[in-house]
């Protein structure tokens, strides 16, 4: 027996129950992984609250990012062995001391990147990468707006966008977070709880506005984000931290300037194992070369996952947060 957080019915933070679970032996193509650090992500909140349907039949173990040591391997696995230090972003089941996971989704963690850092960057850093390098190809000519710049994904993405040479405008919800966003390479930071971000973007760009807006806040910022775009600019709506974007008329995109809008998700960008390995290698290289600096994440014991989620959903966190299974 081992212990995990399980959700028996979606709801508030009290839905997260720390209890004994059976893990069993890995089947063909699977490994048994002992977690050393688990990443906390906003999608964990959606899976708990019911904004997203349960990712597995109830009761399920939430969490989509983790790092650990391989304890046992099933049949038919060539490139992963017992004792390897590996991580993943994707299959739910991370809020656990140990789990079974398909080997296809694991990536090796290089020396020089510790477990907590790796568990805080796999899902968020791979997201930052596809958003900036694939969904919209950012270049030194790009002027972009990134909402929640001091958050988990935002902290990585703003540094990466600055490294690509773009002009980076970030939003943040407090003076402290705004100061952090500046240190992350934002050329301009807007405290969107106090300032009208559309007006500020218009002023900063002398009326030219942005090529691309990355919006994970969702409901509260969606219309304003469209108003921050140049004609033929692209809205990348990739999250719902304030709630889901309500249905809108397609013609709105025409009226606001022949805009593009996309609603991407990481899984579709790393579906093939080769894509996952290439993206992870690129992310780790950005970190090891110092182009993207990762601060030590805030830590909570796994048993306190409810406290950690409450901090995340009430905007009290900066950067990344990890859950530590063994205390
Ligand atoms: P963050 O650390 O960025 O936390 C969310 C931040 O959003 C808050 O800290 C807060 O920053 C801001 N925010 C604005 N309004 C609200 C609100 N009403 N309630 C809560 N937060 C609000 O989280 P993550 O790094 O884990 O994720 C960032 C976003 O990216 C999430 O929306 C997530 O779902 C999305 N995401 C999408 C992926 C994809 O592939 N589509 C993959 C990974 C993440 P501030 O106080 O500065 O406003």
Coordinates of C-alpha atoms and ligand atoms in Angstrom, one line a residue:
X1 CA 0.0 0.0 0.0
X2 CA 1.1 3.6 -0.6
X3 CA -0.6 6.9 -0.1
X4 CA -2.2 9.3 -2.6
X5 CA -4.7 12.2 -2.9
X6 CA -7.9 11.0 -4.4
X7 CA -11.1 12.8 -5.5
X8 CA -14.3 10.8 -4.9
X9 CA -16.6 13.7 -6.0
X10 CA -15.6 17.0 -7.7
X11 CA -15.9 20.1 -5.6
X12 CA -14.0 22.4 -3.4
X13 CA -10.5 21.8 -1.9
X14 CA -12.1 19.4 0.7
X15 CA -12.6 17.0 -2.2
X16 CA -8.9 16.2 -2.0
X17 CA -8.6 13.2 0.3
X18 CA -5.2 11.8 1.4
X19 CA -5.6 8.0 1.7
X20 CA -4.0 4.6 1.3
X21 CA -4.2 3.1 -2.2
X22 CA -3.0 0.0 -3.9
X23 CA -0.5 0.5 -6.7
X24 CA 0.3 -3.0 -8.0
X25 CA 2.9 -4.1 -10.5
X26 CA 3.5 -2.4 -13.9
X27 CA 2.0 -4.1 -16.9
X28 CA 3.6 -4.3 -20.4
X29 CA 5.0 -0.9 -21.4
X30 CA 4.5 0.6 -17.9
X31 CA 6.8 1.5 -15.0
X32 CA 6.2 1.9 -11.3
X33 CA 7.5 5.3 -10.3
X34 CA 8.3 6.6 -6.8
X35 CA 7.7 10.3 -6.8
X36 CA 10.2 12.7 -5.3
X37 CA 8.4 15.9 -6.4
X38 CA 5.0 16.7 -8.0
X39 CA 4.1 19.8 -9.9
X40 CA 1.0 21.8 -9.0
X41 CA -0.9 23.1 -12.0
X42 CA -4.1 25.1 -12.6
X43 CA -5.5 22.1 -14.6
X44 CA -5.5 20.2 -11.2
X45 CA -8.0 22.9 -10.0
X46 CA -10.2 22.4 -13.0
X47 CA -10.2 18.6 -12.6
X48 CA -11.2 19.1 -8.9
X49 CA -13.8 21.8 -9.3
X50 CA -15.6 20.3 -12.2
X51 CA -14.8 23.0 -14.8
X52 CA -13.3 20.0 -16.6
X53 CA -14.8 16.5 -16.5
X54 CA -13.0 13.9 -14.4
X55 CA -10.0 12.7 -16.4
X56 CA -10.5 9.2 -15.2
X57 CA -13.4 7.3 -13.5
X58 CA -14.1 8.4 -9.9
X59 CA -12.3 8.1 -7.5
X60 CA -9.2 9.4 -9.4
X61 CA -5.8 10.6 -8.4
X62 CA -5.3 14.2 -9.8
X63 CA -2.1 15.9 -10.9
X64 CA -0.4 15.9 -14.3
X65 CA 3.3 16.5 -13.6
X66 CA 5.9 14.7 -11.6
X67 CA 9.5 13.5 -11.2
X68 CA 10.8 10.4 -9.5
X69 CA 12.8 7.2 -9.5
X70 CA 11.8 4.1 -11.5
X71 CA 11.1 1.3 -9.0
X72 CA 10.0 -1.5 -11.4
X73 CA 9.6 -1.9 -15.2
X74 CA 7.1 -4.0 -17.1
X75 CA 7.8 -6.0 -20.2
X76 CA 8.8 -4.5 -23.5
X77 CA 10.6 -1.4 -22.3
X78 CA 14.0 -0.8 -23.9
X79 CA 15.1 2.7 -22.9
X80 CA 14.1 3.0 -19.2
X81 CA 15.5 0.9 -16.3
X82 CA 15.1 0.6 -12.6
X83 CA 16.8 3.5 -10.8
X84 CA 16.4 6.0 -13.6
X85 CA 15.4 9.6 -12.6
X86 CA 12.6 10.6 -14.9
X87 CA 9.7 13.1 -15.2
X88 CA 6.5 13.6 -17.1
X89 CA 3.8 16.1 -18.0
X90 CA 0.5 14.7 -18.9
X91 CA -1.1 11.5 -17.6
X92 CA -3.1 12.3 -14.4
X93 CA -2.2 10.4 -11.2
X94 CA 0.7 12.6 -10.0
X95 CA -0.6 13.4 -6.4
X96 CA 0.8 10.1 -5.1
X97 CA 3.8 8.6 -3.4
X98 CA 4.0 6.0 -6.1
X99 CA 2.2 5.3 -9.3
X100 CA 2.0 3.2 -12.5
X101 CA 2.7 5.2 -15.7
X102 CA 3.2 4.4 -19.3
X103 CA 6.9 4.5 -20.2
X104 CA 6.1 6.3 -23.4
X105 CA 5.4 9.5 -21.5
X106 CA 8.6 9.6 -19.4
X107 CA 11.6 11.8 -20.2
X108 CA 15.0 11.5 -18.5
X109 CA 15.9 14.4 -16.2
X110 CA 19.5 15.6 -16.9
X111 CA 22.1 16.0 -14.1
X112 CA 22.2 19.7 -13.0
X113 CA 18.4 20.0 -12.8
X114 CA 17.1 18.9 -9.3
X115 CA 13.9 17.0 -8.8
X116 CA 11.8 20.0 -7.5
X117 CA 12.9 22.2 -10.4
X118 CA 12.2 19.5 -13.0
X119 CA 8.8 18.8 -11.4
X120 CA 8.0 22.5 -11.6
X121 CA 8.9 23.0 -15.3
X122 CA 7.9 20.0 -17.3
X123 CA 4.3 20.8 -17.8
X124 CA 4.7 24.6 -17.6
X125 CA 7.9 24.8 -19.6
X126 CA 6.8 22.5 -22.4
X127 CA 3.7 24.7 -22.5
X128 CA 5.7 27.9 -22.7
X129 CA 7.8 26.4 -25.5
X130 CA 4.9 25.3 -27.8
X131 CA 3.1 28.6 -27.2
X132 CA 6.1 30.7 -28.3
X133 CA 7.7 28.4 -30.9
X134 CA 4.8 26.7 -32.5
X135 CA 1.3 28.1 -31.9
X136 CA 2.7 31.5 -32.9
X137 CA 6.4 31.7 -34.0
X138 CA 7.9 34.5 -31.9
X139 CA 10.8 36.4 -33.5
X140 CA 12.7 39.6 -32.5
X141 CA 10.0 41.6 -34.5
X142 CA 7.2 40.2 -32.3
X143 CA 5.3 42.5 -29.9
X144 CA 3.4 40.2 -27.4
X145 CA 1.3 40.5 -24.4
X146 CA 1.5 37.7 -21.8
X147 CA -1.1 37.7 -19.0
X148 CA -0.3 36.4 -15.5
X149 CA 3.4 37.0 -16.3
X150 CA 4.6 36.2 -12.7
X151 CA 2.7 32.8 -12.6
X152 CA 4.1 29.3 -13.3
X153 CA 3.8 29.3 -17.1
X154 CA 4.2 33.1 -17.3
X155 CA 7.6 33.1 -15.4
X156 CA 9.1 30.7 -17.9
X157 CA 7.4 32.1 -21.0
X158 CA 8.4 35.7 -20.4
X159 CA 12.0 34.8 -20.0
X160 CA 11.9 32.6 -23.1
X161 CA 10.1 35.3 -25.2
X162 CA 12.8 37.8 -24.1
X163 CA 15.5 35.3 -25.1
X164 CA 13.9 35.1 -28.5
X165 CA 14.3 38.8 -28.8
X166 CA 10.6 39.8 -28.7
X167 CA 9.1 42.9 -27.1
X168 CA 7.3 41.5 -24.0
X169 CA 4.5 43.1 -22.2
X170 CA 3.3 41.3 -19.1
X171 CA 0.3 41.7 -16.8
X172 CA 0.4 40.9 -13.1
X173 CA -2.1 41.2 -10.2
X174 CA 0.0 43.0 -7.6
X175 CA 2.9 45.3 -7.2
X176 CA 5.1 42.5 -5.9
X177 CA 4.2 40.3 -8.9
X178 CA 4.8 43.2 -11.3
X179 CA 8.3 43.6 -9.8
X180 CA 8.9 39.9 -10.4
X181 CA 7.7 40.1 -14.0
X182 CA 10.2 42.9 -14.7
X183 CA 13.0 40.7 -13.4
X184 CA 11.8 37.9 -15.7
X185 CA 12.5 40.0 -18.8
X186 CA 9.2 41.8 -19.4
X187 CA 9.9 45.2 -21.2
X188 CA 6.7 46.6 -19.8
X189 CA 4.5 45.3 -16.9
X190 CA 0.9 46.3 -16.3
X191 CA -0.8 45.8 -12.9
X192 CA -4.2 44.8 -14.4
X193 CA -6.0 45.0 -11.1
X194 CA -5.3 48.7 -11.0
X195 CA -4.8 49.8 -14.6
X196 CA -6.8 49.4 -17.8
X197 CA -4.6 46.9 -19.6
X198 CA -6.0 47.7 -23.1
X199 CA -5.3 51.4 -22.7
X200 CA -1.8 50.7 -21.4
X201 CA -1.0 48.4 -24.2
X202 CA -2.3 51.0 -26.7
X203 CA 0.0 53.7 -25.1
X204 CA 3.0 51.4 -24.8
X205 CA 2.8 50.5 -28.5
X206 CA 1.9 54.0 -29.7
X207 CA -1.4 52.6 -30.9
X208 CA 0.1 49.8 -33.0
X209 CA -0.9 47.1 -30.4
X210 CA 0.3 43.4 -30.4
X211 CA 1.0 40.7 -32.9
X212 CA 0.0 38.0 -30.4
X213 CA -1.7 37.9 -27.0
X214 CA -1.3 34.9 -24.7
X215 CA -4.3 34.7 -22.4
X216 CA -4.7 32.1 -19.7
X217 CA -6.9 34.2 -17.5
X218 CA -9.9 33.5 -19.7
X219 CA -13.3 35.0 -18.8
X220 CA -12.1 38.3 -17.2
X221 CA -9.6 39.3 -20.0
X222 CA -10.9 37.7 -23.2
X223 CA -12.5 40.8 -24.8
X224 CA -9.8 43.1 -23.6
X225 CA -7.2 40.7 -25.1
X226 CA -8.8 40.9 -28.5
X227 CA -8.7 44.7 -28.2
X228 CA -4.9 44.5 -27.6
X229 CA -4.3 43.0 -31.1
X230 CA -3.2 44.5 -34.4
X231 CA -5.4 43.7 -37.4
X232 CA -4.7 40.1 -38.3
X233 CA -3.1 39.5 -34.9
X234 CA -3.6 36.2 -33.0
X235 CA -5.3 35.5 -29.7
X236 CA -3.9 32.4 -28.0
X237 CA -6.4 31.5 -25.3
X238 CA -4.8 28.7 -23.3
X239 CA -6.4 28.7 -19.9
X240 CA -9.4 29.6 -17.6
X241 CA -7.9 30.9 -14.4
X242 CA -10.8 33.3 -13.9
X243 CA -13.4 31.0 -15.5
X244 CA -14.1 29.7 -19.0
X245 CA -14.3 32.1 -21.9
X246 CA -18.1 32.5 -22.7
X247 CA -19.4 31.6 -26.2
X248 CA -18.8 34.4 -28.7
X249 CA -19.8 35.2 -32.2
X250 CA -17.3 34.4 -35.0
X251 CA -18.0 37.8 -36.6
X252 CA -16.4 39.4 -33.5
X253 CA -13.0 38.4 -34.9
X254 CA -13.8 40.2 -38.2
X255 CA -15.1 43.4 -36.4
X256 CA -12.0 43.6 -34.2
X257 CA -9.6 43.3 -37.1
X258 CA -9.7 40.0 -39.0
X259 CA -8.2 38.4 -36.0
X260 CA -7.1 34.8 -35.5
X261 CA -8.0 32.9 -32.3
X262 CA -6.8 29.5 -31.2
X263 CA -7.4 27.4 -28.0
X264 CA -4.4 25.0 -27.8
X265 CA -3.5 22.4 -25.3
X266 CA -0.1 20.8 -24.6
X267 CA -1.1 17.2 -25.3
X268 CA -1.6 17.9 -29.0
X269 CA 1.9 19.3 -29.3
X270 CA 3.8 16.4 -27.7
X271 CA 1.6 13.5 -28.8
X272 CA 4.4 11.6 -30.5
X273 CA 7.3 10.4 -28.3
X274 CA 9.8 12.1 -30.7
X275 CA 8.0 15.4 -30.2
X276 CA 8.0 15.0 -26.4
X277 CA 11.7 14.1 -26.3
X278 CA 12.8 17.0 -28.6
X279 CA 10.7 19.5 -26.7
X280 CA 12.0 18.4 -23.3
X281 CA 15.6 18.5 -24.5
X282 CA 15.0 22.0 -25.8
X283 CA 13.4 23.1 -22.5
X284 CA 16.2 21.6 -20.4
X285 CA 18.8 23.2 -22.6
X286 CA 17.2 26.6 -22.1
X287 CA 17.5 26.1 -18.3
X288 CA 21.0 24.6 -18.3
X289 CA 22.3 27.4 -20.5
X290 CA 20.9 30.0 -18.1
X291 CA 18.6 31.6 -20.7
X292 CA 15.6 30.6 -18.6
X293 CA 16.2 30.8 -14.8
X294 CA 14.0 28.8 -12.6
X295 CA 13.7 29.9 -9.0
X296 CA 13.3 27.2 -6.3
X297 CA 9.6 26.5 -6.3
X298 CA 7.4 26.9 -3.2
X299 CA 6.9 23.5 -1.5
X300 CA 3.9 21.9 0.3
X301 CA 3.7 18.4 1.7
X302 CA 1.6 16.2 -0.6
X303 CA -0.9 15.7 2.3
X304 CA -1.5 19.5 2.2
X305 CA -2.5 19.5 -1.5
X306 CA -5.7 21.3 -0.6
X307 CA -3.8 24.2 0.9
X308 CA -1.5 24.4 -2.1
X309 CA -4.5 24.5 -4.5
X310 CA -6.2 27.1 -2.5
X311 CA -3.1 29.3 -2.6
X312 CA -3.0 28.8 -6.4
X313 CA -6.7 29.6 -7.1
X314 CA -6.7 32.6 -4.9
X315 CA -3.8 34.2 -6.7
X316 CA -1.4 33.9 -3.7
X317 CA 1.4 32.1 -5.5
X318 CA 4.2 33.3 -7.7
X319 CA 6.2 31.1 -10.0
X320 CA 5.8 27.4 -9.6
X321 CA 4.7 25.2 -6.6
X322 CA 5.6 21.6 -5.9
X323 CA 4.1 19.0 -3.6
X324 CA 6.7 16.8 -1.8
X325 CA 5.5 13.3 -1.1
X326 CA 7.8 12.1 1.7
X327 CA 8.4 14.3 4.7
Ligands
LIG1 P1 -0.4 30.4 -12.5 O1 0.7 30.2 -11.5 O2 -0.2 31.3 -13.7 O3 -1.7 30.9 -11.7 C1 -2.7 31.5 -12.3 C2 -2.6 33.1 -12.2 O4 -3.6 33.6 -13.0 C3 -2.7 33.7 -10.9 O5 -1.6 33.6 -10.1 C4 -3.1 35.1 -11.2 O6 -2.0 35.9 -11.4 C5 -3.8 34.9 -12.6 N1 -5.3 35.2 -12.4 C6 -6.0 36.2 -13.0 N2 -7.2 36.2 -12.6 C7 -7.4 35.1 -11.8 C8 -8.5 34.6 -11.1 N3 -9.7 35.1 -11.1 N4 -8.3 33.5 -10.3 C9 -7.1 32.9 -10.2 N5 -6.0 33.4 -10.9 C10 -6.1 34.5 -11.7 O7 -0.9 29.0 -12.9 P2 -0.2 27.9 -13.9 O8 1.1 28.4 -14.3 O9 -0.4 26.6 -13.4 O10 -1.2 28.0 -15.2 C11 -1.4 29.2 -15.9 C12 -2.5 29.1 -16.9 O11 -2.1 28.4 -18.0 C13 -3.7 28.4 -16.3 O12 -4.9 29.1 -16.8 C14 -3.6 27.0 -16.9 O13 -4.9 26.4 -17.0 C15 -3.0 27.3 -18.2 N6 -2.3 26.2 -18.8 C16 -2.7 25.8 -20.1 C17 -2.0 24.8 -20.7 C18 -2.4 24.5 -22.1 O14 -1.6 23.7 -22.8 N7 -3.5 25.0 -22.6 C19 -0.9 24.1 -20.1 C20 -0.5 24.6 -18.8 C21 -1.2 25.6 -18.2 P3 -2.1 37.5 -11.1 O15 -2.4 37.6 -9.6 O16 -0.8 38.0 -11.5 O17 -3.2 38.0 -12.0

